[in-house]
Tab-separated table of C-alpha atoms in Angstrom:
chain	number	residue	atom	x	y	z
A	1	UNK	CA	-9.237	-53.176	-65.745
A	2	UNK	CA	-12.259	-53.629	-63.171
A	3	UNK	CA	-10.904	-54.860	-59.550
A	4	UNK	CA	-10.998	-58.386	-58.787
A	5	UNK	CA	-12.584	-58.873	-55.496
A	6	UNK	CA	-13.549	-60.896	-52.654
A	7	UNK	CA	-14.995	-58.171	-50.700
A	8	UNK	CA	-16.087	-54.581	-50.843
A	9	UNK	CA	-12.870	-51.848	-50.838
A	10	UNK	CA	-13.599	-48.555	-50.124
A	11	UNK	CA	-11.664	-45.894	-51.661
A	12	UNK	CA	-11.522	-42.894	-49.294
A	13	UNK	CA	-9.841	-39.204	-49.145
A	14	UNK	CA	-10.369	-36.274	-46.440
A	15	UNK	CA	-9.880	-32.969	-46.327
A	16	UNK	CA	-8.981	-31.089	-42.874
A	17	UNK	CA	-7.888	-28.403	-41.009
A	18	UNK	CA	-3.956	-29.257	-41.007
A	19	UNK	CA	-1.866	-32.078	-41.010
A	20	UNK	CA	-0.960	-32.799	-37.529
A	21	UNK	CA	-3.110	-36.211	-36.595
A	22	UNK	CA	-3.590	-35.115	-32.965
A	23	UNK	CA	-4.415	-32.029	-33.180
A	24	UNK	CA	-6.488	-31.424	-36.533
A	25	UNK	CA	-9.867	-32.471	-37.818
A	26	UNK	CA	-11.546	-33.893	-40.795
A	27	UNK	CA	-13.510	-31.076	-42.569
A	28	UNK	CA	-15.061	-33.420	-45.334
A	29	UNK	CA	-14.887	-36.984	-45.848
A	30	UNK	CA	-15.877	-38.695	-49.662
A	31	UNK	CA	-15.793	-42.300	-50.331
A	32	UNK	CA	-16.499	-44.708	-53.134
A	33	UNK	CA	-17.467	-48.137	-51.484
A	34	UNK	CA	-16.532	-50.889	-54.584
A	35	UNK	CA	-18.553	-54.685	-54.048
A	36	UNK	CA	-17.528	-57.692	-55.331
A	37	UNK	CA	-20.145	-57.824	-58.307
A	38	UNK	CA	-18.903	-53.784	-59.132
A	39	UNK	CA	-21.875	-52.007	-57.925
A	40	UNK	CA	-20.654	-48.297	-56.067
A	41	UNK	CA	-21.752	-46.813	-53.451
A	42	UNK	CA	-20.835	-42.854	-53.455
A	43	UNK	CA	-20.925	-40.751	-50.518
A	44	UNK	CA	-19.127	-37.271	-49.512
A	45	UNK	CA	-20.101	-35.538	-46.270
A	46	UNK	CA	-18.504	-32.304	-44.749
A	47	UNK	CA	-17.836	-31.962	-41.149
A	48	UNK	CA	-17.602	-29.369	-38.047
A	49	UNK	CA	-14.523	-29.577	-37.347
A	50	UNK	CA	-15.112	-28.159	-33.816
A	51	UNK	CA	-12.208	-25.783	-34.361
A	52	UNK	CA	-10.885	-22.862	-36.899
A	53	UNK	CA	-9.859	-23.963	-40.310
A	54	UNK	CA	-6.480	-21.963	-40.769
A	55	UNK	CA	-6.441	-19.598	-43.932
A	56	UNK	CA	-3.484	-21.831	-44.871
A	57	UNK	CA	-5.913	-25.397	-45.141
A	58	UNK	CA	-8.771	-23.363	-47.071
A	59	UNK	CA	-6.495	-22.185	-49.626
A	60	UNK	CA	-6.420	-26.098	-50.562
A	61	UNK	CA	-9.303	-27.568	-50.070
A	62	UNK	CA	-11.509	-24.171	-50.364
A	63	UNK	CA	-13.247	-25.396	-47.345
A	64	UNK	CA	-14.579	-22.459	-44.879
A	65	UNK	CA	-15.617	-22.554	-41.531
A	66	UNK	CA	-19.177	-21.063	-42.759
A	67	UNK	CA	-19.393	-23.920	-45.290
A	68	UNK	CA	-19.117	-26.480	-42.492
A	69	UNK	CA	-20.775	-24.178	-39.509
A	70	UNK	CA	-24.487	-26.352	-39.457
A	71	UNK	CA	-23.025	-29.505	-40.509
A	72	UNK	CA	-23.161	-32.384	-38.313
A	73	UNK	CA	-20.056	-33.238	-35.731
A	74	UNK	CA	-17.860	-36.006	-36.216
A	75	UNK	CA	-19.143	-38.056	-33.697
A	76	UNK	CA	-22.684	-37.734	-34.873
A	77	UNK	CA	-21.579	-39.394	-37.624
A	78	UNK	CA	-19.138	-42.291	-36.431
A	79	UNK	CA	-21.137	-45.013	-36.168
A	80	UNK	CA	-22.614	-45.041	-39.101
A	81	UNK	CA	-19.487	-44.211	-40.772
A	82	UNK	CA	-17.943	-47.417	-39.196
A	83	UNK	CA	-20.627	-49.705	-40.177
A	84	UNK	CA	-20.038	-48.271	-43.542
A	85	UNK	CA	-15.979	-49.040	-43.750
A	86	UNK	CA	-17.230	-52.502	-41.700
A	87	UNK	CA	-15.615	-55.593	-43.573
A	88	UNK	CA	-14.311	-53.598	-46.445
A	89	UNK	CA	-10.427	-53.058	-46.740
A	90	UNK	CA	-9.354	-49.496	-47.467
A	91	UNK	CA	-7.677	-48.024	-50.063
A	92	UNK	CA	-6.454	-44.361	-50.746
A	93	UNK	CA	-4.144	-41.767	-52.369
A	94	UNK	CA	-1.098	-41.283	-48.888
A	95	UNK	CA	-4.192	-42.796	-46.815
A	96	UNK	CA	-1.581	-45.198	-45.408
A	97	UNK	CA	0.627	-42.354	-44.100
A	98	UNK	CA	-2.378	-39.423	-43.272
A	99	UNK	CA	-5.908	-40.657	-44.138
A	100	UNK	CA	-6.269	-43.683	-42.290
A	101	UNK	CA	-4.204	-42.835	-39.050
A	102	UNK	CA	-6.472	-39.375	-39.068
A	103	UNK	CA	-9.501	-41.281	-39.379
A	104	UNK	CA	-8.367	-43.720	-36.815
A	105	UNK	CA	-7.871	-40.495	-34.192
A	106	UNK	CA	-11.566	-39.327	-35.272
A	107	UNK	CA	-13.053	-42.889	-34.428
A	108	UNK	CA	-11.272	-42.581	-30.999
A	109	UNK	CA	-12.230	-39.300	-30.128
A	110	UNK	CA	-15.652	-40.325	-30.749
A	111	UNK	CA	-15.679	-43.174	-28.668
A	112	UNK	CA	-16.415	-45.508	-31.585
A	113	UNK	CA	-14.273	-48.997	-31.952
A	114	UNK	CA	-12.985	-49.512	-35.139
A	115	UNK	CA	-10.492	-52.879	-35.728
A	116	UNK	CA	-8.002	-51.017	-37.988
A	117	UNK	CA	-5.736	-54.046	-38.417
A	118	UNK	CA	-8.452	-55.835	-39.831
A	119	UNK	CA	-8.670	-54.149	-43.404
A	120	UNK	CA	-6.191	-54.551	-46.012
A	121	UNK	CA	-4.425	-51.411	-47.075
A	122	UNK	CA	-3.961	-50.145	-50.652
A	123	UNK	CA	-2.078	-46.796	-51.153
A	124	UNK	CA	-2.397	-45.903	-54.697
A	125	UNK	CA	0.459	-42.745	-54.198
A	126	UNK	CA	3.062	-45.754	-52.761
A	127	UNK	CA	2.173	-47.851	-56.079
A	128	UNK	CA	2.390	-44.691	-58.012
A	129	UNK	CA	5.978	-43.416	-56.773
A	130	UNK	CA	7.589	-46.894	-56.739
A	131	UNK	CA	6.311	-47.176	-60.791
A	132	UNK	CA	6.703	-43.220	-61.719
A	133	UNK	CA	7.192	-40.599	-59.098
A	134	UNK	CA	4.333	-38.263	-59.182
A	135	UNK	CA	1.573	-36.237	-57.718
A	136	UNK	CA	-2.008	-37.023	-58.068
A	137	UNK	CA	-2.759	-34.421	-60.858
A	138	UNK	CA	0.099	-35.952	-62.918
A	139	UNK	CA	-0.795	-40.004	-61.771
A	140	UNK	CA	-4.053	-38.566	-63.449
A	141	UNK	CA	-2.855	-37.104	-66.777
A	142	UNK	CA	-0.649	-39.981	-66.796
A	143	UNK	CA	-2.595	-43.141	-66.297
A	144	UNK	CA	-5.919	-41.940	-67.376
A	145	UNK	CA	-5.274	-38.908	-69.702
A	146	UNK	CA	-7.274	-36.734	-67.628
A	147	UNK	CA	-6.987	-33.410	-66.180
A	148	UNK	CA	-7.778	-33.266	-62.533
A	149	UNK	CA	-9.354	-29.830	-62.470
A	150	UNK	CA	-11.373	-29.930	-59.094
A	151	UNK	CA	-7.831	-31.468	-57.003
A	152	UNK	CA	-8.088	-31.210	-53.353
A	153	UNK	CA	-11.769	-31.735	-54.270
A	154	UNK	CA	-12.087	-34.776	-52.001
A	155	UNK	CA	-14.506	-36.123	-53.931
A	156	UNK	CA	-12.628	-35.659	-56.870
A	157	UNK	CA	-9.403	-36.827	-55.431
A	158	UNK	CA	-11.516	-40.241	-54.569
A	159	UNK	CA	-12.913	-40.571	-57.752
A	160	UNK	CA	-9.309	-39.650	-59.090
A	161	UNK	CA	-7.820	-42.071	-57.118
A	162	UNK	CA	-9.860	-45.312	-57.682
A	163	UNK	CA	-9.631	-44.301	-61.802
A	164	UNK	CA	-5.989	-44.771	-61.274
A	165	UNK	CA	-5.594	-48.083	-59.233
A	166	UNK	CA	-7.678	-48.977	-62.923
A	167	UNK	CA	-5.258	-47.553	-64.960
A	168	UNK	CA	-2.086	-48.935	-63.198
A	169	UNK	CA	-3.403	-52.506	-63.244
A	170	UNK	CA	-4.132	-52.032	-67.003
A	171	UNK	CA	-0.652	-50.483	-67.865
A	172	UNK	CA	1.414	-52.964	-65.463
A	173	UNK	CA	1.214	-56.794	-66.589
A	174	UNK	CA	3.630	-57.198	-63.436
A	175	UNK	CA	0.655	-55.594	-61.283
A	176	UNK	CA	-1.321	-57.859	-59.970
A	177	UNK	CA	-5.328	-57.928	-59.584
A	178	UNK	CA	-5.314	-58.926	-56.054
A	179	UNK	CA	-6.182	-57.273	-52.980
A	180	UNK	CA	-3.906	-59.159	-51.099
A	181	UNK	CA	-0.895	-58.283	-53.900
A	182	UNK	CA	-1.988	-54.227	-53.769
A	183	UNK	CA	-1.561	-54.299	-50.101
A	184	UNK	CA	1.776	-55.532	-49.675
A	185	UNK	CA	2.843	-54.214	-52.866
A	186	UNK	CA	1.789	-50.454	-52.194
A	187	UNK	CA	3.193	-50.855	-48.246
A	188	UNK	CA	6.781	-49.242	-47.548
A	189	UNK	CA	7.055	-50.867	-44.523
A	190	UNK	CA	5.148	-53.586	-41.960
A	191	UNK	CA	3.523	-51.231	-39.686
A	192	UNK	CA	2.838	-51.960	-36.092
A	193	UNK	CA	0.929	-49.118	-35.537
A	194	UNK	CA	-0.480	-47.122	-38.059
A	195	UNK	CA	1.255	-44.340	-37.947
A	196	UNK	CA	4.148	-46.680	-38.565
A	197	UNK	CA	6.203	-45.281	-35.411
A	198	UNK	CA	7.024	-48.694	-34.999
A	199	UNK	CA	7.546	-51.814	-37.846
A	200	UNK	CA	8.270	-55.325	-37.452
A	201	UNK	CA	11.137	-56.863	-38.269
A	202	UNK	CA	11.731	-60.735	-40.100
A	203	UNK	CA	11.440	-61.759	-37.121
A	204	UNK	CA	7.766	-60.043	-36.209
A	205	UNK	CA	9.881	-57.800	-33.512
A	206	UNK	CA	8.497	-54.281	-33.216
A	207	UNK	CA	10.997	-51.963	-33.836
A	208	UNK	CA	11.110	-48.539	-33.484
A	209	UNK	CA	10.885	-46.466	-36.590
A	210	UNK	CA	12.126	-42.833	-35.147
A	211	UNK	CA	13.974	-40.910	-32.733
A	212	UNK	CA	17.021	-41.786	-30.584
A	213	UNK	CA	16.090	-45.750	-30.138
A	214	UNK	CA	15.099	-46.370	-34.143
A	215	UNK	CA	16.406	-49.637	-35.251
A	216	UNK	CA	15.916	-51.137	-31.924
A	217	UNK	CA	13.498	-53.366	-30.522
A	218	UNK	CA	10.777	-51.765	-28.843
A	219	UNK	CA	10.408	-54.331	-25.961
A	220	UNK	CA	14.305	-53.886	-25.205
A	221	UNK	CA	14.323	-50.482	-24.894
A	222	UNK	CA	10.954	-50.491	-22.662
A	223	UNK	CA	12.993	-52.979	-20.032
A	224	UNK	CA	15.920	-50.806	-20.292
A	225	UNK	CA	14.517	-47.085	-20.280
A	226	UNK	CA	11.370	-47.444	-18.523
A	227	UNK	CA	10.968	-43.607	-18.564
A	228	UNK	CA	10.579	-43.689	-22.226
A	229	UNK	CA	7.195	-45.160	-22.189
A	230	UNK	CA	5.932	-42.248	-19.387
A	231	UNK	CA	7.569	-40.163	-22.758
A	232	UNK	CA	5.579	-41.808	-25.323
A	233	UNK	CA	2.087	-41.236	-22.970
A	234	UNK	CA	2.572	-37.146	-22.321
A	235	UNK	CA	4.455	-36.833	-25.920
A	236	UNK	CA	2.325	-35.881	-29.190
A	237	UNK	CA	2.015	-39.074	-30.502
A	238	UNK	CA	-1.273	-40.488	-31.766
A	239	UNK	CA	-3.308	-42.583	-29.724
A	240	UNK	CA	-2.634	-45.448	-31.620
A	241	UNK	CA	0.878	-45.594	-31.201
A	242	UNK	CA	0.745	-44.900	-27.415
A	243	UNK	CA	-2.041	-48.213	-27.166
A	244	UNK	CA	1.116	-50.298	-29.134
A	245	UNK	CA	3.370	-49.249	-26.586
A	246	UNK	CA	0.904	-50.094	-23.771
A	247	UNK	CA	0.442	-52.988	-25.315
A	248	UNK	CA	4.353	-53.949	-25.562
A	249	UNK	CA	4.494	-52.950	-21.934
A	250	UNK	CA	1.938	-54.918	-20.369
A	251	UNK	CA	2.910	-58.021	-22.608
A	252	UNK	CA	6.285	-57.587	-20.613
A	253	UNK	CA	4.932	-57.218	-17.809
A	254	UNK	CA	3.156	-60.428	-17.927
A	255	UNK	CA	5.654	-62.507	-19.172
A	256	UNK	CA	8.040	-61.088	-16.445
């Protein structure tokens, strides 16, 4: 079943140097931009990291640093990159939990602006575990009777990836054929930021989503433990979250 539309979706995976969003780096990107009418757009670019790729990240994606030693820099890239994912919601295999907070770091670093709560968000793996409980080489087999024999590919995992979102809206008469009704349905949570540190509540209260204060309300704790936000800023916590926060803060602040 083709995707019903309203406006382009790009389907995106990376591959990088660990999984720590602070601290690591994309190594390749591949993407599969989908219009309205169904014409693709295919492109997959490796990156200088700007750093070592441990042993232990190019025994997955069989990246090395001399296969990514003359290509370009992530922030040679970024603008173009954003005016590519411009307008288009995003969609992904874990992209809600890794792929899209990662690239969201990389924009920043880079000093380009990107409006991530503009986009709807489709994560294929959240469909696929609340419907079977699998990995991406057995969502494969499964929904499209394939063997994914290049995995950790990113291109293939892409390609992989927007096969299945097919295949589950074929299988599922439940499932359906709605951006709008992917996104919500493939979300665990409401995520403030995107790491999903914090979530809103019923009530559209942030609420913190780890640590000692989870359950509560951001904004309560702020007034009551001001020392937790100077936490927040010096801890290793994406950049994202910590704008939230700042956010949060100086919304109390003027309403004091």
């Amino acid at each position: 079943m083709e995707l019903k539309l309203t406006k382009p979706v790009i389907f995106f995976d990376l591959e990088t140097t660990g999984t720590n969003i602070t601290h690591d780096r994309i190594v390749e990107i591949s993407l599969i931009k989908i219009m309205p009418n169904g014409e693709e757009f295919e492109r997959t670019r490796r990156i200088n990291p700007e750093m070592p790729i441990p042993a232990e990240a190019t025994a997955v994606h069989h990246i090395t640093d001399a296969d990514v030693a003359d290509a370009p820099k992530f922030g040679q890239i970024a603008k173009d990159l954003a005016k590519i994912f411009e307008g288009c919601d995003i969609a992904g295999f874990n992209s809600n939990k890794f792929d899209v907070p990662m690239l969201a770091e990389e924009f920043l670093r880079a000093g380009v602006k990107f409006d991530f709560t503009k986009p709807r968000y489709i994560d294929v793996q959240n469909i696929f575990h609340r419907k079977e409980q699998r990995t991406l080489v057995a969502a494969y087999r499964f929904y499209c009777g394939k063997e994914l024999d290049d995995a950790h590919s990113a291109n293939a995992d892409t390609r992989a990836t927007y096969e299945v979102l097919k295949a589950q809206l074929d299988r599922y008469d439940d499932l359906q054929n709605d951006v709008d009704y992917l996104a919500e349905f493939s979300t665990h949570a409401h995520n403030v930021d995107l790491m999903g540190r914090l979530i809103y509540d019923d009530k559209k209260r942030e609420i913190i989503n780890f640590g000692k204060y989870k359950g509560q309300v951001a904004a309560d704790v702020l007034r009551r433990d001001p020392g937790y936000y100077n936490w927040i800023m010096q801890g290793d916590f994406a950049q994202n979250t910590k704008d939230v926060f700042t956010n949060i803060k100086l919304r109390l602040k003027n309403n004091a």
